[in-house]
Short mmCIF file of C-alpha atoms and ligand atoms in Angstrom, two decimals:
data_model
loop_
_atom_site.label_atom_id
_atom_site.label_comp_id
_atom_site.label_asym_id
_atom_site.label_seq_id
_atom_site.Cartn_x
_atom_site.Cartn_y
_atom_site.Cartn_z
CA MET A 11 13.28 99.12 55.15
CA THR A 12 10.23 97.81 53.36
CA THR A 13 7.32 100.15 52.83
CA LYS A 14 3.99 99.22 54.32
CA LEU A 15 1.02 98.40 52.17
CA ALA A 16 -1.94 100.74 52.56
CA LEU A 17 -4.95 98.46 52.90
CA ALA A 18 -8.55 99.61 52.99
CA LEU A 19 -10.76 97.13 54.80
CA LEU A 20 -14.34 97.46 53.55
CA PHE A 21 -17.11 96.03 55.71
CA GLY A 22 -20.73 96.32 56.79
CA GLY A 23 -22.95 97.22 53.89
CA ARG A 24 -26.59 97.26 52.90
CA SER A 25 -27.21 93.51 52.83
CA SER A 26 -28.92 91.34 55.43
CA GLU A 27 -25.43 90.03 56.29
CA HIS A 28 -24.27 93.45 57.54
CA SER A 29 -23.40 92.24 61.04
CA VAL A 30 -21.65 89.10 59.81
CA SER A 31 -19.43 91.30 57.69
CA VAL A 32 -18.63 93.55 60.66
CA ALA A 33 -17.72 90.52 62.79
CA THR A 34 -15.45 89.21 60.05
CA ALA A 35 -13.75 92.58 59.70
CA GLY A 36 -12.98 92.44 63.42
CA GLY A 37 -11.18 89.13 62.93
CA VAL A 38 -9.16 90.41 60.00
CA LEU A 39 -8.29 93.68 61.77
CA GLY A 40 -6.97 91.68 64.69
CA ALA A 41 -4.77 89.55 62.44
CA LEU A 42 -3.32 92.13 60.05
CA ASP A 43 0.30 92.74 60.95
CA PRO A 44 0.72 96.48 61.70
CA GLU A 45 4.37 96.15 60.65
CA LYS A 46 3.23 95.25 57.16
CA TYR A 47 0.01 97.17 56.71
CA ASP A 48 -1.33 100.67 57.17
CA ILE A 49 -4.97 99.86 57.70
CA VAL A 50 -7.85 102.13 56.81
CA PRO A 51 -11.09 100.61 58.13
CA VAL A 52 -13.95 101.75 55.90
CA GLY A 53 -17.38 100.90 57.26
CA ILE A 54 -20.48 100.92 55.10
CA THR A 55 -23.65 101.83 56.98
CA ARG A 56 -26.92 100.01 56.39
CA ASP A 57 -27.88 103.02 54.27
CA GLY A 58 -24.80 102.60 52.09
CA GLY A 59 -22.83 105.53 53.51
CA TYR A 60 -19.03 105.16 53.68
CA VAL A 61 -17.58 106.10 57.05
CA LEU A 62 -14.28 105.71 58.87
CA GLY A 63 -14.49 102.43 60.76
CA SER A 64 -13.92 101.99 64.45
CA THR A 65 -10.53 100.86 65.71
CA ASP A 66 -12.01 99.34 68.88
CA PRO A 67 -12.24 95.52 68.54
CA ALA A 68 -15.22 95.48 70.93
CA ASP A 69 -17.30 97.26 68.28
CA TYR A 70 -16.91 94.22 66.02
CA PHE A 71 -17.93 91.48 68.44
CA MET A 72 -20.89 89.28 67.54
CA GLY A 73 -22.50 86.59 69.66
CA GLU A 74 -25.13 85.81 72.28
CA GLY A 75 -27.65 88.25 70.88
CA ARG A 76 -25.16 91.01 70.05
CA MET A 77 -25.20 92.07 66.40
CA PRO A 78 -22.42 94.57 65.62
CA GLU A 79 -23.21 97.44 63.30
CA VAL A 80 -21.49 100.24 61.41
CA ARG A 81 -22.82 103.49 62.86
CA ASP A 82 -22.85 106.79 61.07
CA ASP A 83 -20.57 109.02 63.16
CA GLY A 84 -20.63 111.81 60.58
CA SER A 85 -17.26 110.93 59.05
CA ARG A 86 -17.14 110.24 55.32
CA VAL A 87 -14.88 108.27 52.98
CA GLU A 88 -15.05 109.09 49.29
CA TRP A 89 -13.72 106.99 46.44
CA PRO A 90 -10.87 108.23 44.20
CA ARG A 91 -12.01 111.03 41.90
CA ASP A 92 -10.39 109.33 38.91
CA ALA A 93 -8.64 106.10 37.98
CA ARG A 94 -5.17 107.56 38.55
CA SER A 95 -5.17 109.01 42.03
CA HIS A 96 -5.66 105.78 44.02
CA ALA A 97 -6.53 107.99 46.97
CA LEU A 98 -9.54 108.06 49.25
CA THR A 99 -10.78 111.39 50.53
CA VAL A 100 -11.41 110.98 54.23
CA THR A 101 -13.41 113.54 56.19
CA SER A 102 -13.28 112.95 59.92
CA ALA A 103 -16.30 113.39 62.18
CA SER A 104 -14.83 116.75 63.23
CA GLY A 105 -14.52 117.89 59.63
CA GLU A 106 -10.79 117.50 58.89
CA VAL A 107 -10.15 116.38 55.32
CA ARG A 108 -7.21 114.27 54.17
CA GLU A 109 -6.26 112.19 51.17
CA VAL A 110 -5.21 108.61 51.86
CA ARG A 111 -3.39 106.66 49.15
CA ILE A 112 -4.50 103.03 48.93
CA ASP A 113 -2.57 100.06 47.52
CA VAL A 114 -5.23 97.40 47.93
CA VAL A 115 -8.81 96.95 49.13
CA PHE A 116 -10.05 93.97 51.12
CA PRO A 117 -13.83 93.99 50.62
CA ILE A 118 -15.13 91.80 53.42
CA LEU A 119 -18.69 92.08 52.32
CA HIS A 120 -21.27 89.34 52.22
CA GLY A 121 -24.41 89.33 50.15
CA LEU A 122 -25.93 91.97 47.94
CA TRP A 123 -24.06 95.21 47.21
CA GLY A 124 -20.76 93.69 48.22
CA GLU A 125 -20.30 90.04 47.27
CA ASP A 126 -22.35 90.32 44.09
CA GLY A 127 -20.03 92.23 41.75
CA THR A 128 -21.34 95.73 42.44
CA VAL A 129 -18.50 96.84 44.71
CA GLN A 130 -16.06 94.90 42.55
CA GLY A 131 -17.19 97.01 39.57
CA LEU A 132 -16.81 100.21 41.55
CA LEU A 133 -13.25 99.28 42.52
CA GLU A 134 -12.38 98.41 38.93
CA LEU A 135 -13.67 101.79 37.77
CA VAL A 136 -11.34 103.64 40.14
CA ASP A 137 -8.49 101.18 39.45
CA LEU A 138 -8.05 99.89 42.99
CA PRO A 139 -6.84 96.26 43.26
CA ALA A 140 -9.09 94.17 45.49
CA VAL A 141 -8.94 90.82 47.25
CA GLY A 142 -11.21 88.20 45.73
CA SER A 143 -13.26 87.76 42.61
CA GLY A 144 -14.14 90.33 39.97
CA VAL A 145 -17.54 91.39 38.66
CA LEU A 146 -18.69 88.29 36.81
CA ALA A 147 -17.59 85.61 39.27
CA SER A 148 -19.00 87.60 42.18
CA ALA A 149 -22.34 87.99 40.40
CA LEU A 150 -22.48 84.29 39.53
CA GLY A 151 -21.56 83.27 43.06
CA MET A 152 -24.35 85.45 44.42
CA ASP A 153 -27.12 84.15 42.19
CA LYS A 154 -27.93 80.52 43.00
CA HIS A 155 -29.90 80.12 39.75
CA PHE A 156 -27.15 81.26 37.38
CA MET A 157 -24.51 79.53 39.53
CA LYS A 158 -26.29 76.23 38.96
CA VAL A 159 -26.70 76.93 35.24
CA VAL A 160 -22.94 77.43 34.96
CA PHE A 161 -22.10 74.40 37.11
CA THR A 162 -24.44 72.19 35.10
CA GLN A 163 -22.85 73.41 31.88
CA ALA A 164 -19.42 72.57 33.33
CA GLY A 165 -20.58 69.02 34.10
CA LEU A 166 -20.51 69.55 37.86
CA PRO A 167 -23.03 67.69 40.07
CA VAL A 168 -25.80 69.88 41.54
CA ALA A 169 -29.21 69.07 43.03
CA PRO A 170 -32.12 69.42 40.62
CA TRP A 171 -34.07 72.62 41.08
CA ALA A 172 -36.89 74.88 39.92
CA THR A 173 -36.54 78.66 39.83
CA VAL A 174 -39.71 80.62 40.58
CA SER A 175 -40.30 84.37 40.43
CA ARG A 176 -42.62 86.30 42.73
CA ARG A 177 -44.88 86.96 39.74
CA GLU A 178 -45.10 83.25 38.82
CA TRP A 179 -45.99 82.39 42.42
CA ALA A 180 -48.71 85.08 42.48
CA ASP A 181 -50.13 84.24 39.04
CA ASP A 182 -49.94 80.47 39.01
CA PRO A 183 -49.34 78.83 42.41
CA ALA A 184 -50.66 75.51 41.08
CA SER A 185 -47.70 75.21 38.70
CA VAL A 186 -45.30 75.94 41.54
CA HIS A 187 -46.95 73.24 43.67
CA ALA A 188 -46.65 70.86 40.73
CA ALA A 189 -42.95 71.69 40.33
CA ALA A 190 -42.30 71.07 44.04
CA SER A 191 -44.17 67.75 43.94
CA ALA A 192 -42.19 66.70 40.87
CA LEU A 193 -38.92 67.45 42.71
CA GLY A 194 -40.23 65.46 45.69
CA TYR A 195 -40.93 66.49 49.30
CA PRO A 196 -39.34 67.49 51.59
CA VAL A 197 -38.03 70.50 49.66
CA PHE A 198 -35.85 73.47 50.52
CA VAL A 199 -36.98 76.88 49.32
CA LYS A 200 -34.34 79.57 49.23
CA PRO A 201 -33.85 83.09 47.90
CA ALA A 202 -31.71 83.17 44.74
CA ARG A 203 -29.58 86.02 46.06
CA ALA A 204 -29.12 85.90 49.81
CA GLY A 205 -26.75 84.12 52.17
CA SER A 206 -26.11 83.07 55.74
CA SER A 207 -29.28 80.93 55.48
CA VAL A 208 -31.44 84.09 55.57
CA GLY A 209 -34.81 83.26 54.02
CA VAL A 210 -34.05 79.54 53.67
CA ALA A 211 -36.97 77.31 54.68
CA LYS A 212 -37.83 73.66 54.52
CA ALA A 213 -41.28 72.39 53.52
CA THR A 214 -42.18 68.83 54.35
CA ASP A 215 -45.40 68.79 52.33
CA ALA A 216 -47.60 70.87 50.04
CA SER A 217 -49.20 72.68 52.96
CA GLY A 218 -45.80 73.92 54.14
CA LEU A 219 -44.78 75.14 50.70
CA ALA A 220 -46.74 78.40 50.82
CA ALA A 221 -45.11 79.49 54.08
CA ALA A 222 -41.66 78.54 52.80
CA MET A 223 -42.27 80.47 49.56
CA GLU A 224 -43.29 83.57 51.51
CA THR A 225 -40.20 83.33 53.74
CA ALA A 226 -37.88 83.08 50.75
CA LEU A 227 -39.74 85.67 48.64
CA ALA A 228 -39.39 88.17 51.49
CA GLU A 229 -35.65 88.21 50.66
CA ASP A 230 -35.69 88.13 46.87
CA VAL A 231 -38.10 88.24 43.93
CA LYS A 232 -36.61 84.98 42.66
CA VAL A 233 -36.38 81.74 44.66
CA LEU A 234 -35.16 78.19 44.13
CA ILE A 235 -36.96 75.02 45.12
CA GLU A 236 -34.76 71.96 45.61
CA PRO A 237 -35.40 68.50 46.97
CA ALA A 238 -33.85 68.08 50.43
CA VAL A 239 -30.54 66.38 49.83
CA VAL A 240 -29.74 63.60 52.29
CA GLY A 241 -26.08 63.51 53.10
CA ARG A 242 -23.21 64.97 55.08
CA GLU A 243 -22.62 68.71 54.68
CA ILE A 244 -18.96 69.24 53.87
CA GLU A 245 -17.16 72.40 52.75
CA ILE A 246 -13.78 73.12 51.28
CA ALA A 247 -11.63 76.21 50.81
CA VAL A 248 -10.11 77.18 47.47
CA LEU A 249 -7.30 79.70 47.12
CA GLY A 250 -6.27 81.19 43.78
CA GLY A 251 -2.96 80.16 42.26
CA ALA A 252 -0.16 82.73 42.20
CA GLY A 253 1.02 83.92 38.80
CA GLY A 254 -1.67 82.08 36.88
CA ALA A 255 -0.98 78.73 38.57
CA LYS A 256 -3.81 76.29 39.28
CA PRO A 257 -6.03 77.14 42.26
CA ARG A 258 -5.37 75.16 45.43
CA ALA A 259 -7.92 73.31 47.56
CA SER A 260 -7.58 72.81 51.31
CA VAL A 261 -8.58 69.83 53.42
CA ALA A 262 -12.32 69.60 53.98
CA GLY A 263 -14.44 70.66 56.95
CA GLU A 264 -17.73 69.14 58.00
CA ILE A 265 -20.79 70.76 59.52
CA VAL A 266 -22.00 68.30 62.08
CA LEU A 267 -25.59 68.95 63.06
CA THR A 268 -26.78 67.53 66.35
CA GLY A 269 -30.34 68.49 67.07
CA ARG A 270 -30.76 71.29 64.54
CA GLU A 271 -32.97 70.94 61.48
CA PHE A 272 -30.42 72.55 59.13
CA TYR A 273 -27.44 74.92 59.12
CA ASP A 274 -29.48 78.05 59.86
CA PHE A 275 -28.43 81.59 60.81
CA GLU A 276 -28.43 80.98 64.54
CA GLY A 277 -26.29 77.86 64.17
CA LYS A 278 -23.87 79.69 61.91
CA TYR A 279 -23.22 82.83 63.92
CA LEU A 280 -25.00 83.11 67.21
CA GLY A 281 -23.41 80.23 68.98
CA GLY A 282 -26.68 78.30 68.74
CA ASP A 283 -26.37 74.75 70.02
CA GLY A 284 -26.38 71.80 67.73
CA VAL A 285 -23.65 72.75 65.25
CA GLU A 286 -20.02 71.77 65.22
CA LEU A 287 -17.40 72.46 62.60
CA GLN A 288 -15.11 69.49 62.27
CA CYS A 289 -11.94 70.15 60.35
CA PRO A 290 -10.47 68.08 58.83
CA ALA A 291 -13.55 66.04 57.98
CA VAL A 292 -13.21 62.29 58.09
CA LEU A 293 -13.02 61.26 54.43
CA SER A 294 -11.19 58.59 52.46
CA GLY A 295 -8.24 59.73 50.35
CA ALA A 296 -10.28 59.13 47.20
CA GLU A 297 -13.28 61.08 48.50
CA LEU A 298 -11.10 64.08 49.40
CA ALA A 299 -9.23 63.99 46.10
CA GLU A 300 -12.49 63.97 44.15
CA MET A 301 -13.91 66.79 46.26
CA GLN A 302 -10.79 68.91 45.78
CA ASP A 303 -10.94 68.36 42.04
CA LEU A 304 -14.64 69.32 41.88
CA ALA A 305 -14.02 72.39 44.06
CA VAL A 306 -11.22 73.68 41.84
CA ARG A 307 -13.40 73.04 38.78
CA ALA A 308 -16.27 74.96 40.39
CA PHE A 309 -13.90 77.86 41.17
CA GLU A 310 -12.75 77.92 37.57
CA ALA A 311 -16.25 77.42 36.14
CA ILE A 312 -17.40 80.80 37.48
CA GLY A 313 -14.02 82.44 36.85
CA ALA A 314 -13.36 83.08 40.55
CA ALA A 315 -10.19 84.74 41.83
CA GLY A 316 -8.52 84.92 45.23
CA LEU A 317 -10.76 82.82 47.42
CA SER A 318 -13.97 80.83 47.48
CA ARG A 319 -15.54 78.26 49.74
CA VAL A 320 -17.28 75.46 47.90
CA ASP A 321 -20.06 73.72 49.84
CA PHE A 322 -21.02 70.13 49.17
CA PHE A 323 -23.30 67.35 50.30
CA LEU A 324 -21.77 63.90 50.39
CA THR A 325 -24.67 61.61 49.46
CA GLU A 326 -24.87 57.87 48.92
CA ALA A 327 -24.53 58.58 45.20
CA GLY A 328 -21.45 60.80 45.72
CA TRP A 329 -20.69 64.52 45.83
CA VAL A 330 -23.32 67.18 45.14
CA ILE A 331 -22.25 70.84 45.04
CA ASN A 332 -24.64 73.05 47.00
CA GLU A 333 -23.03 76.42 46.32
CA ILE A 334 -19.89 78.50 45.95
CA ASN A 335 -19.28 81.56 48.14
CA THR A 336 -16.85 84.09 46.71
CA MET A 337 -16.56 85.91 50.05
CA PRO A 338 -17.05 83.20 52.65
CA GLY A 339 -17.28 83.74 56.37
CA PHE A 340 -13.78 84.79 57.34
CA THR A 341 -13.61 85.21 61.10
CA PRO A 342 -10.69 83.26 62.61
CA ILE A 343 -13.12 80.48 63.60
CA SER A 344 -14.98 80.37 60.28
CA MET A 345 -14.73 77.34 58.05
CA TYR A 346 -12.61 78.95 55.32
CA PRO A 347 -9.69 79.98 57.55
CA LYS A 348 -10.08 76.80 59.62
CA CYS A 349 -9.66 74.63 56.53
CA TRP A 350 -6.46 76.46 55.58
CA GLU A 351 -5.18 76.36 59.14
CA ALA A 352 -5.65 72.58 59.08
CA SER A 353 -3.84 72.53 55.72
CA GLY A 354 -0.81 74.30 57.19
CA LEU A 355 -1.63 77.93 56.34
CA PRO A 356 -2.36 80.00 59.46
CA TYR A 357 -4.83 82.93 59.43
CA PRO A 358 -2.36 85.86 59.21
CA ALA A 359 -0.38 84.10 56.44
CA LEU A 360 -3.63 83.39 54.61
CA ILE A 361 -4.49 87.10 54.67
CA ASP A 362 -1.00 87.98 53.37
CA GLU A 363 -1.46 85.45 50.58
CA LEU A 364 -4.85 86.88 49.58
CA VAL A 365 -3.43 90.39 49.48
CA ALA A 366 -0.47 89.17 47.41
CA LEU A 367 -2.89 87.48 44.98
CA ALA A 368 -4.87 90.70 44.60
CA LEU A 369 -1.71 92.64 43.76
CA ASP A 370 -0.38 89.80 41.61
CA ALA A 371 -3.53 89.79 39.47
CA ARG A 372 -2.58 93.29 38.35
CA ASP A 373 0.84 92.43 36.96
N1 ADP B 1132 -31.30 71.08 48.88
C1 ADP B 1132 -30.94 71.05 50.16
N2 ADP B 1132 -30.95 69.91 50.87
C2 ADP B 1132 -30.62 69.85 52.17
N3 ADP B 1132 -30.25 70.94 52.90
C3 ADP B 1132 -30.23 72.12 52.25
C4 ADP B 1132 -30.55 72.26 50.87
N4 ADP B 1132 -30.42 73.54 50.53
C5 ADP B 1132 -30.03 74.20 51.64
N5 ADP B 1132 -29.92 73.36 52.69
C6 ADP B 1132 -29.54 73.72 54.08
O1 ADP B 1132 -29.72 75.13 54.26
C7 ADP B 1132 -28.46 75.78 54.50
C8 ADP B 1132 -28.41 77.11 53.79
O2 ADP B 1132 -28.65 76.95 52.40
P1 ADP B 1132 -27.63 77.46 51.31
O3 ADP B 1132 -28.09 76.98 49.97
O4 ADP B 1132 -26.25 77.07 51.67
O5 ADP B 1132 -27.82 79.05 51.35
P2 ADP B 1132 -26.93 80.22 51.97
O6 ADP B 1132 -26.38 80.94 50.79
O7 ADP B 1132 -27.90 81.05 52.73
O8 ADP B 1132 -25.85 79.62 52.83
C9 ADP B 1132 -27.42 74.78 54.00
O9 ADP B 1132 -26.20 74.95 54.66
C10 ADP B 1132 -28.10 73.45 54.37
O10 ADP B 1132 -27.99 73.16 55.75
MG1 MG B 1133 -24.56 78.08 52.34
#
């Protein structure tokens, strides 16, 4: 008889992508094989409290105006008291206390305080293996400015950009206007550290720039201005290599926009019309091979582990990398799992593989 793996599924969190994370956790919970895993769902409330997560799939459903949420039911989950115990202290809502040994953590967290290296650091401190990237790669993947600095250094193609702080915008808006004009309208303005298109706005001319800056600066004190890239929006999934082998890239998936200005929050998660995910994307063999090579190089450039989705534009001049996501959307119908499904790796097997990679990284 094989022993089951004790897996803590971490979801929710303090970021603006709280509900997306809860929805993803629902997908993973539904796919984890109970014969293989003892699952401990650990929800993080919007206040950053750790609670025992619900076991009712309905609590995780997102769509048509419903945004799932981790609610504080009075239970508490505490991290191991030292780096040897590998045990969570779980206090139920009714006050019973028990210790739960954990083999591996799957942090399904998007955005700040989850995908940015903070939780990864916490897990390293208490010596719990975790699915996905470590501190540095997570932090780089979260910060669009430093991500682009690293990609540029690695010789990877990115759109030109200007990074502007809230202080610079307040003190010297004329310079920011000049930078946007130099990049060329229309421009996209986006928070450096957000996700799910939260705070992303398009400005077609100088008069629209102020509003776009305010939208983006509401999410972060640092924003990026980029020229609007004209091209197809195509994404690809990268999976770490086992035992130090080269990372693997899937087939590509395309975001086909029909009647939506860009791939915004509603189009991504709320079943808004005008977005279709087409996987595999129609590409020539040479185009796909080049994309796969660039994606693996991007993964390695930030030192990613486990998984990442690398998002591109295919322009007339070739591939441009938009961003890397170290914890991409991971519901069964999200692009990352869809790309692997289309590459011959079904969702439950993908999860097994990610868990194996997390444990493998420790050997
Ligand atoms: N420079 C750009 N040119 C064209 N479209 C863009 C650009 N930057 C962002 N977008 C659009 O906005 C969406 C969200 O921006 P993105 O940089 O991917 O941020 P997020 O981390 O929120 O996903 C993209 O999927 C794309 O549709
Ligand atoms: Mg994106």
